[in-house]
Coordinates of C-alpha atoms in Angstrom, one line a residue:
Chain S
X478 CA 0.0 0.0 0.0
X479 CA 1.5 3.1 -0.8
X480 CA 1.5 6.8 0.8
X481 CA 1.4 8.3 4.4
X482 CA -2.8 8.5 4.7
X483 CA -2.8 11.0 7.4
X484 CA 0.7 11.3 8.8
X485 CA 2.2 10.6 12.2
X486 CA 5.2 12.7 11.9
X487 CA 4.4 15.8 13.9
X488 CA 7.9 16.7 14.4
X489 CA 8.3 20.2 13.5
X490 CA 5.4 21.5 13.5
X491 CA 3.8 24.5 16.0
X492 CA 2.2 23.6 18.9
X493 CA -1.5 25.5 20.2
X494 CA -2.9 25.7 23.6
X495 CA -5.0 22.8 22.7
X496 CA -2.0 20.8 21.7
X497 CA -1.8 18.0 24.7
X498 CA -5.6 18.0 25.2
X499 CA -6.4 16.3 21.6
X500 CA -3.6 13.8 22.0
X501 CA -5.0 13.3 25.7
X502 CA -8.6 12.5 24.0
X503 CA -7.0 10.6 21.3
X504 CA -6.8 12.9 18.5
X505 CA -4.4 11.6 15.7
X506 CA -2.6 14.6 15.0
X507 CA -1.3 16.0 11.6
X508 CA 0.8 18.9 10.5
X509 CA -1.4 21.7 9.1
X510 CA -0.8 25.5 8.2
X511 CA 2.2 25.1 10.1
X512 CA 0.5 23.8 13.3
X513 CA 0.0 20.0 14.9
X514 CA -3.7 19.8 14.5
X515 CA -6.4 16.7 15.2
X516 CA -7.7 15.4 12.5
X517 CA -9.5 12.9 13.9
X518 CA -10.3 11.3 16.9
X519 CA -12.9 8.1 16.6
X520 CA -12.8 8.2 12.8
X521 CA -13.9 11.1 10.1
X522 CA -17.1 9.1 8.9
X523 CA -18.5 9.0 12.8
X524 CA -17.5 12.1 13.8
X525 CA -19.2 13.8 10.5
X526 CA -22.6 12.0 11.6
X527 CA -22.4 13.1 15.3
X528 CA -22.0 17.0 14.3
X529 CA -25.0 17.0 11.7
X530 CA -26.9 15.2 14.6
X531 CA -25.8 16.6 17.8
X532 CA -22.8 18.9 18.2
X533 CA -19.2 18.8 17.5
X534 CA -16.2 21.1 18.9
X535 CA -13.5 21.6 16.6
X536 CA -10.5 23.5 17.9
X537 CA -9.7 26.3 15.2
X538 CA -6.7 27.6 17.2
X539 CA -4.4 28.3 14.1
X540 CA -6.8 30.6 12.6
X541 CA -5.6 34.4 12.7
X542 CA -7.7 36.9 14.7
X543 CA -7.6 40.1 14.5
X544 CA -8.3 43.4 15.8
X545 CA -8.4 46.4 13.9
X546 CA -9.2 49.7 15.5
X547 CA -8.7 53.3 14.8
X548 CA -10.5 56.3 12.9
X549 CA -12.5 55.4 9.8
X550 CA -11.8 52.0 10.0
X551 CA -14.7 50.5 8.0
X552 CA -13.7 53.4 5.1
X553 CA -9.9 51.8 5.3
X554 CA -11.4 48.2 5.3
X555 CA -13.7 48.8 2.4
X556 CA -10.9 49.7 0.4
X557 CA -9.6 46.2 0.5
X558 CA -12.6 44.0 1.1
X559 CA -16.0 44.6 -1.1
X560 CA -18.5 44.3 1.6
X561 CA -20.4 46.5 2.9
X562 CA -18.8 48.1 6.1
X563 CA -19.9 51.3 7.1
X564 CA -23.3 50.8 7.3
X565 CA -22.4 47.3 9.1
X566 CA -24.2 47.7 12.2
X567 CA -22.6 46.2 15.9
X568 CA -22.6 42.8 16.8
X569 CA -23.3 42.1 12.9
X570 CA -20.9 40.1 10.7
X571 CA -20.2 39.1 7.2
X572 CA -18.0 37.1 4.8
X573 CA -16.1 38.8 3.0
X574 CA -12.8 38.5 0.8
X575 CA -9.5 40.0 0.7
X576 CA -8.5 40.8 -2.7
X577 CA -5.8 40.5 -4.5
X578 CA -5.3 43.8 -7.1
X579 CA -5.9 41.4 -10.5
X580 CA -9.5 40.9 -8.7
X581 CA -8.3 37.5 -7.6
X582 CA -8.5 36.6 -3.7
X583 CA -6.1 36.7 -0.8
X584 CA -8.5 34.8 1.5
X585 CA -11.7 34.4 2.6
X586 CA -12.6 35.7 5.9
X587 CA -15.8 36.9 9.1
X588 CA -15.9 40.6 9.7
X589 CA -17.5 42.0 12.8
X590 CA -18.3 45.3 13.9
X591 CA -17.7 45.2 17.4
X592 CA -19.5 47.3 20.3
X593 CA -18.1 49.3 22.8
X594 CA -18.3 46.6 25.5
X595 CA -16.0 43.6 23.9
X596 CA -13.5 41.5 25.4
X597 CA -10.2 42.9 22.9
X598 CA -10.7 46.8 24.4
X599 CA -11.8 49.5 21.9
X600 CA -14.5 49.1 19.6
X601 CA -13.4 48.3 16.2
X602 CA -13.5 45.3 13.8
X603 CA -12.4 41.7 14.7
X604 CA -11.5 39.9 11.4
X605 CA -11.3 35.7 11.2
X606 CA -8.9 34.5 8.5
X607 CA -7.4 31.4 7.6
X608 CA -4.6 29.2 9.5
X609 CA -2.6 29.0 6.3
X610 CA -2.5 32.4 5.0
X611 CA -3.2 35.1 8.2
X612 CA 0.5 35.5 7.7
X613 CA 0.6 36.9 4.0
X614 CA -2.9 38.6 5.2
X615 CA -1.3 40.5 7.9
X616 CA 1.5 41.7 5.3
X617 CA -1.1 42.7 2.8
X618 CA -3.5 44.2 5.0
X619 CA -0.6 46.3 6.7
X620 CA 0.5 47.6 3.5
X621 CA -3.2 48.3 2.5
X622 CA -4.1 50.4 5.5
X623 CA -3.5 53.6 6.7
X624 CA -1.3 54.7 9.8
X625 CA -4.7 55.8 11.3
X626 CA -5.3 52.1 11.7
X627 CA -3.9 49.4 14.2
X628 CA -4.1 46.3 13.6
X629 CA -3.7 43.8 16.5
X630 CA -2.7 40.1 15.9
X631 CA -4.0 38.5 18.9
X632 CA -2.3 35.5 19.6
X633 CA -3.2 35.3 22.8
X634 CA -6.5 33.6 21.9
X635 CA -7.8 30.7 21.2
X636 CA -10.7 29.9 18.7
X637 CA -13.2 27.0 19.0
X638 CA -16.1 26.3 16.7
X639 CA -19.0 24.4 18.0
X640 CA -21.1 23.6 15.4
X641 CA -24.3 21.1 15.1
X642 CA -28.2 21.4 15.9
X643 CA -27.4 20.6 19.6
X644 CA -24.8 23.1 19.8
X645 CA -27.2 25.8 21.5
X646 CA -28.6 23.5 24.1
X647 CA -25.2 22.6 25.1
X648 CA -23.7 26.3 24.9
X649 CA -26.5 27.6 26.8
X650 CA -25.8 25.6 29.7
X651 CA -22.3 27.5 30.2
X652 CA -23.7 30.2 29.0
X653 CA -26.5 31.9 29.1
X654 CA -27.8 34.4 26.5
X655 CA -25.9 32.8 23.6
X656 CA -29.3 31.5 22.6
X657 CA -30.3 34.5 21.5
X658 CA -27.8 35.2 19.1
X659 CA -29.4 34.7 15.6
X660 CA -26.8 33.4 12.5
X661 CA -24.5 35.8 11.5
X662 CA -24.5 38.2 15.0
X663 CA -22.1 38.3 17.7
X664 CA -21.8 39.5 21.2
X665 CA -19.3 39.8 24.8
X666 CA -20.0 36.9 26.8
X667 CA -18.7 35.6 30.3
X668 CA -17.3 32.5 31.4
X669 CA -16.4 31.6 34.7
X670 CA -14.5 35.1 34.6
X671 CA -13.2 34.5 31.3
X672 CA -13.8 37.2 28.6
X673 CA -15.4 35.6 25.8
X674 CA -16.4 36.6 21.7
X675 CA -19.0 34.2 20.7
X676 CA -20.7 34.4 16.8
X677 CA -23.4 32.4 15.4
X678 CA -21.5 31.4 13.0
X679 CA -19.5 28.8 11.6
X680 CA -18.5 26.7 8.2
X681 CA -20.1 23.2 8.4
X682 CA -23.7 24.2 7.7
X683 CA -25.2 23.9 10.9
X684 CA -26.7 25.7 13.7
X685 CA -23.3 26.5 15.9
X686 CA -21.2 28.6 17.1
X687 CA -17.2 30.1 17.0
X688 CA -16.2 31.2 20.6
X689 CA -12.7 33.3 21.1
X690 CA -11.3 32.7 24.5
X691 CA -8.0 33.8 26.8
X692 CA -5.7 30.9 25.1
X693 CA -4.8 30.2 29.2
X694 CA -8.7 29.3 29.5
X695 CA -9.4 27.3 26.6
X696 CA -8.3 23.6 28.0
X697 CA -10.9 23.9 30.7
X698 CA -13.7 25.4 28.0
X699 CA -13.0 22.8 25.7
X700 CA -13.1 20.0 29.2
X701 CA -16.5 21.8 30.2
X702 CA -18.1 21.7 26.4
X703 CA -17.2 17.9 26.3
X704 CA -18.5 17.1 29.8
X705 CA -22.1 18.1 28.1
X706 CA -23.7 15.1 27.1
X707 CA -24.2 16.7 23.3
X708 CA -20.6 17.5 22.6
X709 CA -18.1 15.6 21.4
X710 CA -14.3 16.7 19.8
X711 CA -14.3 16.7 16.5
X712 CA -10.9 16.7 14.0
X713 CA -10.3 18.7 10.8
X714 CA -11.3 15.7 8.3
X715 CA -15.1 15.9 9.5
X716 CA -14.4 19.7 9.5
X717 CA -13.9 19.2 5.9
X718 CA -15.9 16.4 4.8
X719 CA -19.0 18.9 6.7
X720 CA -18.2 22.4 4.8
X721 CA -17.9 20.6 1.3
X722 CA -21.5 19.3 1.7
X723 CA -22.3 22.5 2.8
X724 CA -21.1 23.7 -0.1
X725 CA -18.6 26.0 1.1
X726 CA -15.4 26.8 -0.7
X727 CA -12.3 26.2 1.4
X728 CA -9.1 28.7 0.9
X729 CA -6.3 27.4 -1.0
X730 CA -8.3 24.9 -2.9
X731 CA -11.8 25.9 -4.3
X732 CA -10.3 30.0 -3.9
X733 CA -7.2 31.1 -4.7
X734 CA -5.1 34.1 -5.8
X735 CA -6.5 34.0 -9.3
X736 CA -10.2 33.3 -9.0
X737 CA -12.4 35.4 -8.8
X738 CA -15.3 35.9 -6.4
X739 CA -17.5 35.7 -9.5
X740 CA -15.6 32.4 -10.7
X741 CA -16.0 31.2 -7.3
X742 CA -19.9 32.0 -7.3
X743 CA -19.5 34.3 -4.1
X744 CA -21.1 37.2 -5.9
X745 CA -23.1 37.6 -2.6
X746 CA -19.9 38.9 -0.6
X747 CA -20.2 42.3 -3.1
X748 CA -22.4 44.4 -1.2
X749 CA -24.9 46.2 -3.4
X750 CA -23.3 50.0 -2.3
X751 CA -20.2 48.5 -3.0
X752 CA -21.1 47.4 -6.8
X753 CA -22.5 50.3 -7.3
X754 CA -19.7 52.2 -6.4
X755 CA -16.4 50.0 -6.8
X756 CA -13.7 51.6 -5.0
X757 CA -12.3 47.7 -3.9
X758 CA -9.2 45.8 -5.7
X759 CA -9.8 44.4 -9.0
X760 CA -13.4 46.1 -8.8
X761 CA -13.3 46.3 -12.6
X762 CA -12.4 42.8 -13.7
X763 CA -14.4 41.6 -11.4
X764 CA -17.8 43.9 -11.9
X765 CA -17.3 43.2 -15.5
X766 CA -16.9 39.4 -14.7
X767 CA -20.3 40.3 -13.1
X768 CA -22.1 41.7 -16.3
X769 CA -21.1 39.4 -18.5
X770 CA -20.5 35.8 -16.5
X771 CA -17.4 34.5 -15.7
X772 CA -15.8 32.0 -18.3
X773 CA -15.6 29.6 -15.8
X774 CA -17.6 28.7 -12.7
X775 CA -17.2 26.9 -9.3
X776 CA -20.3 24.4 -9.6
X777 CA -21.1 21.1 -7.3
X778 CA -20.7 17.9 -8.3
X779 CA -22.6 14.4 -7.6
X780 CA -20.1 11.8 -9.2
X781 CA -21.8 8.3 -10.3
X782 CA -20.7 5.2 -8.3
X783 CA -19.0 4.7 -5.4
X784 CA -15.9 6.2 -6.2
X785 CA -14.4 10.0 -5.1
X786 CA -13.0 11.9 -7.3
X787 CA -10.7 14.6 -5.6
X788 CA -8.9 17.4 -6.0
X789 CA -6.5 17.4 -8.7
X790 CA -8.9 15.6 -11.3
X791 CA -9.9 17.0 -14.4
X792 CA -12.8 17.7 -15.6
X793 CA -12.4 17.0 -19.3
X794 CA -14.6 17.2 -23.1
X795 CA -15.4 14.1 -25.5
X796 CA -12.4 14.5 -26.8
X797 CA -10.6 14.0 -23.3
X798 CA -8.7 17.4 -23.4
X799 CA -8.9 18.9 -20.1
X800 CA -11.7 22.1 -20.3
X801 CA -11.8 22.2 -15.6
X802 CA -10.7 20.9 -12.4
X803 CA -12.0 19.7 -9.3
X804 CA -10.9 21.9 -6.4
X805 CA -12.6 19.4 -3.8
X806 CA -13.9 15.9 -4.0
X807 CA -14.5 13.2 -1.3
X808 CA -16.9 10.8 -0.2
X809 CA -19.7 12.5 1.5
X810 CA -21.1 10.5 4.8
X811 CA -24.4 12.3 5.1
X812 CA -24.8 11.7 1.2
X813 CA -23.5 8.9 1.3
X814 CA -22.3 9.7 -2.2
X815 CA -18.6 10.7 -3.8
X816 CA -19.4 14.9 -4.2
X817 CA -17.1 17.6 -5.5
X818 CA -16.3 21.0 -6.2
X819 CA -14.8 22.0 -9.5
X820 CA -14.4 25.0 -12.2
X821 CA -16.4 23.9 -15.3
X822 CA -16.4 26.2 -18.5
X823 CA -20.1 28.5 -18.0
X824 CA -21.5 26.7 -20.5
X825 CA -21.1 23.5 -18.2
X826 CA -22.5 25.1 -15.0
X827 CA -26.4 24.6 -15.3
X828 CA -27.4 22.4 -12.9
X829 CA -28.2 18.6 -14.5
X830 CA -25.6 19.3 -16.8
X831 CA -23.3 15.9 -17.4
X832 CA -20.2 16.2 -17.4
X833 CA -17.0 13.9 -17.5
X834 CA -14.2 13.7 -15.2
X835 CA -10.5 11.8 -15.6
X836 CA -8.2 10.8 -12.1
X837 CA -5.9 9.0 -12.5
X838 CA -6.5 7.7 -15.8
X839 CA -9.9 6.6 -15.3
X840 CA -13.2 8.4 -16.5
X841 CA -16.2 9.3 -13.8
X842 CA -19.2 10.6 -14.9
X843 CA -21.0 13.3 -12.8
X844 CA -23.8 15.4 -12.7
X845 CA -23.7 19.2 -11.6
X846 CA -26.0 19.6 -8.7
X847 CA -27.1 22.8 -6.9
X848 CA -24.9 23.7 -3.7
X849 CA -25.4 23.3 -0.8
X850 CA -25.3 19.2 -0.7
X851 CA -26.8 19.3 2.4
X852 CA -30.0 21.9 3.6
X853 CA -28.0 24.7 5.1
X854 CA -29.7 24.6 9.2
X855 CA -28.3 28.5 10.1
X856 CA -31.2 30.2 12.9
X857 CA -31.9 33.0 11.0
X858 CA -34.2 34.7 13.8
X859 CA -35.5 33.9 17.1
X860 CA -38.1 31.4 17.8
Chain X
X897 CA -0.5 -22.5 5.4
X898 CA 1.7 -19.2 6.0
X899 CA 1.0 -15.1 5.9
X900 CA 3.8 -13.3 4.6
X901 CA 4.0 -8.9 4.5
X902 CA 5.2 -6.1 2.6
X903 CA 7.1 -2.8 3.7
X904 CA 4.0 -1.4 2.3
X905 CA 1.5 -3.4 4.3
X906 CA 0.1 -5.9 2.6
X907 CA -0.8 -9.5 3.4
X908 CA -0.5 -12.4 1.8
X909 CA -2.1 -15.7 2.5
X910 CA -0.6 -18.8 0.3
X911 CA -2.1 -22.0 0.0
X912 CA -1.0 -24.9 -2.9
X913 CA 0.3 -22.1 -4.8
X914 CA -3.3 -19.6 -5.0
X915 CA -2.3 -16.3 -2.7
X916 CA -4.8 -14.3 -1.3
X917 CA -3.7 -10.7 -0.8
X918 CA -4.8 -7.6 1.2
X919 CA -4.2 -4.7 4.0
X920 CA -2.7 -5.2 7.1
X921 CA -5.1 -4.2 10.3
X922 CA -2.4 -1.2 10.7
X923 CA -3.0 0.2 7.4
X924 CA -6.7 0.1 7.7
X925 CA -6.6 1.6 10.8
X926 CA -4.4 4.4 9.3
X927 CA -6.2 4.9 6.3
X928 CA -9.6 5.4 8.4
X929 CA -13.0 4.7 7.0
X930 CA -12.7 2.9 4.0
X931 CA -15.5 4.3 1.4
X932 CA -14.6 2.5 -2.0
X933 CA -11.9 -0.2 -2.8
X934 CA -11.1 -1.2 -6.8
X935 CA -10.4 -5.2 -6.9
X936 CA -8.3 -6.4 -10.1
X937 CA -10.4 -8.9 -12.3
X938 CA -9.8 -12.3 -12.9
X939 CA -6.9 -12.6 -16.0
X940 CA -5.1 -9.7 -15.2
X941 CA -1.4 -10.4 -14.8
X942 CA 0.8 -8.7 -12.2
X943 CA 4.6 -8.2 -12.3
X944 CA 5.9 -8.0 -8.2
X945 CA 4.9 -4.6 -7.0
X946 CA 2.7 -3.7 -9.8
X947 CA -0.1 -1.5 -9.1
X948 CA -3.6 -4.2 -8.8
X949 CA -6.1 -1.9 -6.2
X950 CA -7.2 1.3 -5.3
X951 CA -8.4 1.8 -1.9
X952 CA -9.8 4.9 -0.8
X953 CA -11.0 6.2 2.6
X954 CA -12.9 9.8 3.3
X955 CA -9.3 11.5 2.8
X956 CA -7.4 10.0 0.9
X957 CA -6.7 7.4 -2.0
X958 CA -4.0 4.9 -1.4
X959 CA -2.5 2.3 -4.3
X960 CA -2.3 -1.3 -3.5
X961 CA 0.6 -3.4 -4.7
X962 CA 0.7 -6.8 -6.0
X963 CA 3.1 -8.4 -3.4
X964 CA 4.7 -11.1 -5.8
X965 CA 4.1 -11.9 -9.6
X966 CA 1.5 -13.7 -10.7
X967 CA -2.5 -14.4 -12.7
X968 CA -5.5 -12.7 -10.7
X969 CA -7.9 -15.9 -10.3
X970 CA -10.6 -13.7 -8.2
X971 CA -11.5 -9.7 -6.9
X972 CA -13.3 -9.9 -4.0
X973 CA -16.7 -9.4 -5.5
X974 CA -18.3 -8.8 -1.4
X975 CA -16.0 -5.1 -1.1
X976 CA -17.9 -3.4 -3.5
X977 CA -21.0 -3.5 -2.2
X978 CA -19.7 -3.2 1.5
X979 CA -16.1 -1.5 1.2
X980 CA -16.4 -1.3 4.7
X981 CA -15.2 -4.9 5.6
X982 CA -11.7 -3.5 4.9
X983 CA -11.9 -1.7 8.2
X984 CA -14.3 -4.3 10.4
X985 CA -11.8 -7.8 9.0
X986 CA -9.0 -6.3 7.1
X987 CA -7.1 -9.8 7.5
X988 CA -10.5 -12.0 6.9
X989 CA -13.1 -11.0 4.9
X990 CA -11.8 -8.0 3.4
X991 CA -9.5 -9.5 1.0
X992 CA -8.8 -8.1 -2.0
X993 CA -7.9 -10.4 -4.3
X994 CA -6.3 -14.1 -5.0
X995 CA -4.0 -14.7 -7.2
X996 CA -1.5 -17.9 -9.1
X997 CA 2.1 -17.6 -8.2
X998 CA 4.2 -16.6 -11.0
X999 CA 7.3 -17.4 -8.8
X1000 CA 6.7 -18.7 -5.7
X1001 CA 10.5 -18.2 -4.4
X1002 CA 9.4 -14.5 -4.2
X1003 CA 8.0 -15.3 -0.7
X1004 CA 11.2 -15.3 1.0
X1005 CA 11.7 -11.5 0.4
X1006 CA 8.9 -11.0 2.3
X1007 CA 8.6 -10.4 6.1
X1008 CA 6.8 -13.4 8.0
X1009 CA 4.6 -12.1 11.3
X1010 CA 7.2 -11.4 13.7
X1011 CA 9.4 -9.4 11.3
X1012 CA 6.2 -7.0 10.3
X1013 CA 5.3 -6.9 14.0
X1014 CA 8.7 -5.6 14.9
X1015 CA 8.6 -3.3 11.2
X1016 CA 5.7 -1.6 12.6
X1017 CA 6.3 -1.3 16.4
X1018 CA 8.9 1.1 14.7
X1019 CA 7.2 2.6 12.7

């Protein structure tokens, strides 16, 4: 048998304040974005199932947060993200995108206006990007923003993301009030004295949340969470096997620095004000890209048989000659079907088109399917 | 009968010159849940570590090699429809294929139960 599945070498890697508490509850761990991290515990397949029936905590440590504060902050941030900022009101949050000046994207990332009364100190905005590229973030956001602007890495936290339809019952019980968070809001929360920032938010496609915490208080946050009868830890396979069902693009696979948010079919993160208006990197290519529909598109896939097809496979015409690619591909438990994400030429990216696929010098046939895979279960409003 | 194993963990099974061959219980356990495994058909003819099965689990896909020349007699028919046996009897019933022995004196390359017990304990 050939290849290193899921490593075992850890040497080398970072450590995060969760570090010995994974391998203490088993967690197999794996170098990613530059960090030891779980990937699973009990097995991907079971652990996928318990999070889209109960509720699953997933330790997102090596994810960058960070603070930025100063005059005119949402002007400054608008000039680098396309959302909608200044009319953002507290407590609210959005995905948005960092772009790169062709129009193509840095990362993808949760923006917050924070109020007055929040655990980091002034009020501001607290930004969420990804493990594997908050450092080239940092260096583009610095050289993006004014001197008027501070921007505060704060390593000093710790992220977790609970995430499943029992997540709120569980949650609750620490702490009260989180219930009444609705998706896509945020608030200051306390737990036994330490400062929390919990969102309703998350990327698996459930109801859940993502709590930052004092990294010295996470171990015994992340012991309480498990003790609830609802909660179990969850690695970074199920993490992804859950957000591609979902139907959510992950960094550095489905998004990169030369796709497009219209290529990538996150149209959505343009705010209406901000079409209108431009004023964002690569605002022409990519309002243009808007008018007149991208050349290719990031579409869902349900792939015939039994086999995944995965990233790296192309998706190819009669003539075999590759026209796409899949960005994402795996076997997905709650389908209980091989899905995938891949860029298929526009003329491919009607749902029920067919389309072929070649790995490994085999052909699959699959069939593009609207996103998400899964019903999306976000708590829009109270009730 | 004896059970001989690769570096690459593989088993195989010999018995009047038909081999059955599949993972170890280590590899299934690294490779995780097993979701789809592609058995060689009967005919096919394998040169020593020749590619002869895919197995995949939710992450990742993973070649199987043919540990010693020979004619595939038989797939196992049973992992297509239940891939999963790979992980619940990787040494039993989730066998991947049988096969003739080209060369049976290719069996004392391999590592007998002891020496892939030991391989592994350092792995």
């Amino acid at each position: 048998m050939s290849g290193a599945p899921e490593g075992g070498e850890d040497v080398g890697p970072a450590t995060l304040p969760l570090n010995a508490w994974h391998r203490g509850r088993g967690g197999r761990m794996v170098p990613f974005a530059g960090y030891s991290m779980p990937v699973q515990y009990e097995g991907i397949m079971a652990e996928h199932l318990w999070v889209r029936e109960h509720a699953g905590l997933f330790d997102v440590s090596h994810m960058g947060q960070l603070l930025f504060t100063g005059d005119a902050v949402d002007a400054a941030l608008e000039t680098l993200l396309p959302g909608e900022l200044k009319a953002l009101g507290e407590g609210r949050m959005r995905y948005s995108l960092l772009l790169a000046e062709n129009g193509g994207i840095h990362d993808d990332l949760m923006i917050t206006r924070l109020p007055a009364e929040n655990p980091f100190g002034e009020p501001g905005f607290y930004m969420v990007v990804n493990g594997a590229t908050k450092w080239d973030d940092l260096g583009v956001l610095r050289d993006g923003l004014p001197d008027a602007v501070t921007i505060n890495h704060m390593e000093e936290r710790a992220l977790l993301a609970l995430q499943g339809p029992k997540a709120v019952t569980a949650l609750a019980r620490l702490v009260s009030g989180v219930e009444e968070l609705v998706f896509m809001t945020a608030g200051a929360f306390g737990w036994n004295g330490a400062a929390l920032w919990i969102s309703r938010s998350g990327y698996t496609g459930e109801d859940g949340f993502e709590i930052s915490v004092p990294a010295d208080r996470v171990e015994a946050l992340a012991e309480a969470l498990c003790a609830e009868p609802e909660v179990e830890p969850i690695g970074l396979g199920a993490r992804d096997s859950l957000r591609l069902e979902a139907g959510l693009p992950l960094y550095g696979h489905d998004l990169d620095d030369d796709t497009t948010p219209i290529a990538a079919d996150l149209g959505f993160a343009l705010s209406k004000r901000r079409r209108e208006e431009g004023g964002f990197p690569g605002a022409e290519r990519i309002l243009r890209e808007r008018e007149e529909g991208p050349i290719a598109k990031r579409v869902g896939l349900i792939v015939e048989g039994r086999q995944p097809v995965r990233e790296g496979a192309m998706v190819v015409d009669a003539d075999g000659a590759e026209v796409g690619k899949v960005t994402s591909g795996g076997f997905a438990p709650s389908v209980q079907k091989p899905i995938a994400m891949a860029y298929v030429p526009a003329a491919l990216a009607e749902p029920g088109t067919q389309i072929t696929l070649a790995q490994r010098g085999k052909i699959h046939r699959a069939e593009v399917v609207p996103m998400p895979f899964v019903p999306h279960r976000y708590v829009r409003k109270k009730g | 009968m004896s059970r001989y194993y690769t570096q690459e963990h593989e088993w195989i099974e010999v018995e009047n010159q038909v081999a059955t061959v599949g993972i170890t219980d280590y590899a299934q356990h690294q490779l995780g849940d097993i979701v789809f495994v592609e058995v060689p058909d009967a005919g096919r003819e394998f040169a020593k570590g020749d590619e002869a099965a895919v197995v995949e689990s939710v992450k990742a896909a993973s070649d199987v090699y043919s540990p010693v020349s020979g004619t595939v007699t038989e797939g196992n028919a049973a992992l297509a429809d239940d891939p999963s046996l790979v992980n619940s009897d990787p040494e039993g019933a989730g066998w991947f294929f049988k096969l003739n022995l080209m060369h049976p004196s290719q069996l004392s390359e391999l590592m007998d139960e002891a020496a892939y017990k030991e391989f592994v304990a350092g792995l």
